[in-house]
Each structure stands twice: as C-alpha cells, then as structure tokens.
PDB file of C-alpha atoms in Angstrom:
ATOM      1  CA  MET L   1      -7.565 -19.761   7.738  1.00 89.00           C
ATOM      2  CA  ASN L   2      -4.592 -17.745   6.535  1.00 94.00           C
ATOM      3  CA  TRP L   3      -3.516 -14.414   7.991  1.00 96.00           C
ATOM      4  CA  ASN L   4      -0.774 -12.766   5.925  1.00 96.00           C
ATOM      5  CA  LEU L   5       1.173  -9.627   6.754  1.00 96.00           C
ATOM      6  CA  ARG L   6       2.659  -7.517   3.961  1.00 95.00           C
ATOM      7  CA  PHE L   7       5.257  -4.953   5.002  1.00 96.00           C
ATOM      8  CA  LEU L   8       6.516  -2.179   2.728  1.00 92.00           C
ATOM      9  CA  SER L   9       9.503  -0.283   4.080  1.00 94.00           C
ATOM     10  CA  ALA L  10       9.846   3.489   4.032  1.00 93.00           C
ATOM     11  CA  VAL L  11      11.194   5.048   0.860  1.00 89.00           C
ATOM     12  CA  GLN L  12      12.189   8.482  -0.406  1.00 87.00           C
ATOM     13  CA  GLU L  13      11.197   9.886  -3.768  1.00 84.00           C
ATOM     14  CA  LEU L  14      13.139  12.706  -5.384  1.00 83.00           C
ATOM     15  CA  CYS L  15      10.997  15.838  -5.624  1.00 80.00           C
ATOM     16  CA  SER L  16      12.353  16.692  -9.073  1.00 77.00           C
ATOM     17  CA  ASN L  17      10.683  13.545 -10.465  1.00 77.00           C
ATOM     18  CA  ALA L  18       7.202  14.765  -9.485  1.00 75.00           C
ATOM     19  CA  PRO L  19       5.070  16.567 -12.087  1.00 72.00           C
ATOM     20  CA  SER L  20       5.580  20.315 -11.747  1.00 67.00           C
ATOM     21  CA  THR L  21       1.816  20.903 -11.926  1.00 60.00           C
ATOM     22  CA  ILE L  22       1.146  19.520  -8.433  1.00 67.00           C
ATOM     23  CA  SER L  23       2.172  20.617  -4.969  1.00 71.00           C
ATOM     24  CA  VAL L  24       4.165  17.907  -3.219  1.00 72.00           C
ATOM     25  CA  PRO L  25       4.198  18.146   0.588  1.00 71.00           C
ATOM     26  CA  GLY L  26       7.718  18.367   1.941  1.00 68.00           C
ATOM     27  CA  CYS L  27       9.247  19.480  -1.375  1.00 73.00           C
ATOM     28  CA  GLU L  28       9.258  23.183  -0.624  1.00 67.00           C
ATOM     29  CA  ASP L  29      12.484  24.846   0.456  1.00 62.00           C
ATOM     30  CA  SER L  30      12.740  27.266   3.393  1.00 53.00           C
ATOM     31  CA  VAL L  31      11.066  30.117   1.466  1.00 52.00           C
ATOM     32  CA  GLY L  32       8.208  27.964   0.148  1.00 54.00           C
ATOM     33  CA  LYS L  33       9.518  27.425  -3.376  1.00 61.00           C
ATOM     34  CA  PHE L  34       9.658  24.009  -5.036  1.00 59.00           C
ATOM     35  CA  SER L  35      13.045  22.413  -4.442  1.00 63.00           C
ATOM     36  CA  LYS L  36      14.363  19.885  -6.947  1.00 62.00           C
ATOM     37  CA  THR L  37      16.993  18.512  -4.595  1.00 67.00           C
ATOM     38  CA  THR L  38      14.805  17.518  -1.633  1.00 79.00           C
ATOM     39  CA  PHE L  39      13.011  14.265  -1.023  1.00 82.00           C
ATOM     40  CA  HIS L  40       9.416  13.374  -0.182  1.00 81.00           C
ATOM     41  CA  ASN L  41       9.339  10.639   2.488  1.00 85.00           C
ATOM     42  CA  LEU L  42       6.839   7.787   2.193  1.00 88.00           C
ATOM     43  CA  HIS L  43       6.334   6.036   5.510  1.00 90.00           C
ATOM     44  CA  SER L  44       6.483   2.276   5.983  1.00 94.00           C
ATOM     45  CA  ILE L  45       3.203   0.381   6.086  1.00 94.00           C
ATOM     46  CA  LEU L  46       1.864  -2.993   7.207  1.00 95.00           C
ATOM     47  CA  TYR L  47      -1.134  -4.636   5.523  1.00 96.00           C
ATOM     48  CA  HIS L  48      -3.214  -7.457   7.023  1.00 96.00           C
ATOM     49  CA  ASP L  49      -4.671  -9.944   4.518  1.00 96.00           C
ATOM     50  CA  VAL L  50      -7.041 -12.739   5.606  1.00 97.00           C
ATOM     51  CA  GLN L  51      -8.270 -15.804   3.715  1.00 96.00           C
ATOM     52  CA  VAL L  52     -10.594 -18.579   4.874  1.00 96.00           C
ATOM     53  CA  SER L  53     -11.383 -21.823   3.050  1.00 93.00           C
ATOM     54  CA  TRP L  54     -13.691 -24.799   3.457  1.00 91.00           C
ATOM     55  CA  THR L  55     -12.533 -28.053   1.857  1.00 88.00           C
ATOM     56  CA  ASP L  56     -15.085 -30.694   0.827  1.00 83.00           C
ATOM     57  CA  ALA L  57     -17.846 -28.154   1.344  1.00 78.00           C
ATOM     58  CA  PHE L  58     -21.318 -29.679   1.120  1.00 82.00           C
ATOM     59  CA  HIS L  59     -19.682 -33.162   0.903  1.00 81.00           C
ATOM     60  CA  PRO L  60     -18.578 -33.398  -2.783  1.00 83.00           C
ATOM     61  CA  SER L  61     -14.984 -34.607  -2.744  1.00 84.00           C
ATOM     62  CA  GLY L  62     -12.499 -31.968  -3.885  1.00 81.00           C
ATOM     63  CA  PHE L  63     -14.979 -29.059  -3.690  1.00 88.00           C
ATOM     64  CA  LYS L  64     -13.452 -26.037  -1.942  1.00 89.00           C
ATOM     65  CA  ILE L  65     -14.868 -22.622  -1.112  1.00 92.00           C
ATOM     66  CA  GLU L  66     -12.470 -19.723  -0.441  1.00 94.00           C
ATOM     67  CA  ALA L  67     -12.961 -16.096   0.514  1.00 96.00           C
ATOM     68  CA  GLY L  68     -10.430 -13.446   1.370  1.00 96.00           C
ATOM     69  CA  VAL L  69      -9.851  -9.792   2.074  1.00 95.00           C
ATOM     70  CA  ASN L  70      -6.773  -7.716   1.249  1.00 94.00           C
ATOM     71  CA  SER L  71      -6.013  -4.846   3.632  1.00 93.00           C
ATOM     72  CA  LEU L  72      -8.498  -6.053   6.242  1.00 93.00           C
ATOM     73  CA  PHE L  73      -8.406  -2.818   8.222  1.00 94.00           C
ATOM     74  CA  GLY L  74      -8.697  -0.579   5.156  1.00 93.00           C
ATOM     75  CA  THR L  75      -5.168   0.774   5.350  1.00 90.00           C
ATOM     76  CA  ASN L  76      -4.433   3.086   2.423  1.00 89.00           C
ATOM     77  CA  PRO L  77      -0.973   3.197   0.877  1.00 86.00           C
ATOM     78  CA  PRO L  78       1.121   6.344   1.254  1.00 85.00           C
ATOM     79  CA  VAL L  79       0.796   8.799  -1.619  1.00 83.00           C
ATOM     80  CA  CYS L  80       3.633   8.481  -4.108  1.00 84.00           C
ATOM     81  CA  TYR L  81       3.722  11.533  -6.373  1.00 79.00           C
ATOM     82  CA  THR L  82       6.305  10.216  -8.820  1.00 79.00           C
ATOM     83  CA  CYS L  83       4.826   6.761  -9.344  1.00 77.00           C
ATOM     84  CA  THR L  84       1.057   7.258  -9.381  1.00 60.00           C
ATOM     85  CA  TYR L  85       0.839   9.610 -12.349  1.00 55.00           C
TER      86      TYR L  85
END
C-alpha cells in the first residue's frame, strides 16, 4: 500500500491577467471596481493519494493487480482565474 501526499503552496495571481468578462473575488478595489494592480490569493492545499497492489495475485508468477485513488477525500483545487481559461 502506498499513501502519497501532494502539497501545493499558496500562490498569488495578478488580477489584470484574468479575463475582463468574469468577476474575480478579491480583485475589486475599495469602491468595488476591478483593480488591475491587486492580486487574487490561492490558498495552499494538500492532496491524499492512495494505491494498493497485490503481487502474484491468483498464483501466476509476475501477475500484479493495482488500484488507486487520487484526492482520496475529494479535495478540490483552488480556483485559478488566470490559468483555467
């Protein structure tokens, strides 16, 4: 059994790189207008990936069965407005 952890650190994306047709949370200035000089913060995230295997399954030599799950707990990535479009 393998249990892998994948960590992605927090990052900032420049609001001016986002398409102007969408509203990006945190990119409004103090009066509610879109600011091109502010940043949208994407939080850090930790994923849990699990894999199990069975070697010599059912007795044939060299036969191996594997199964795995990425993001075991269903963690969704943070929304990146400048890289998902």
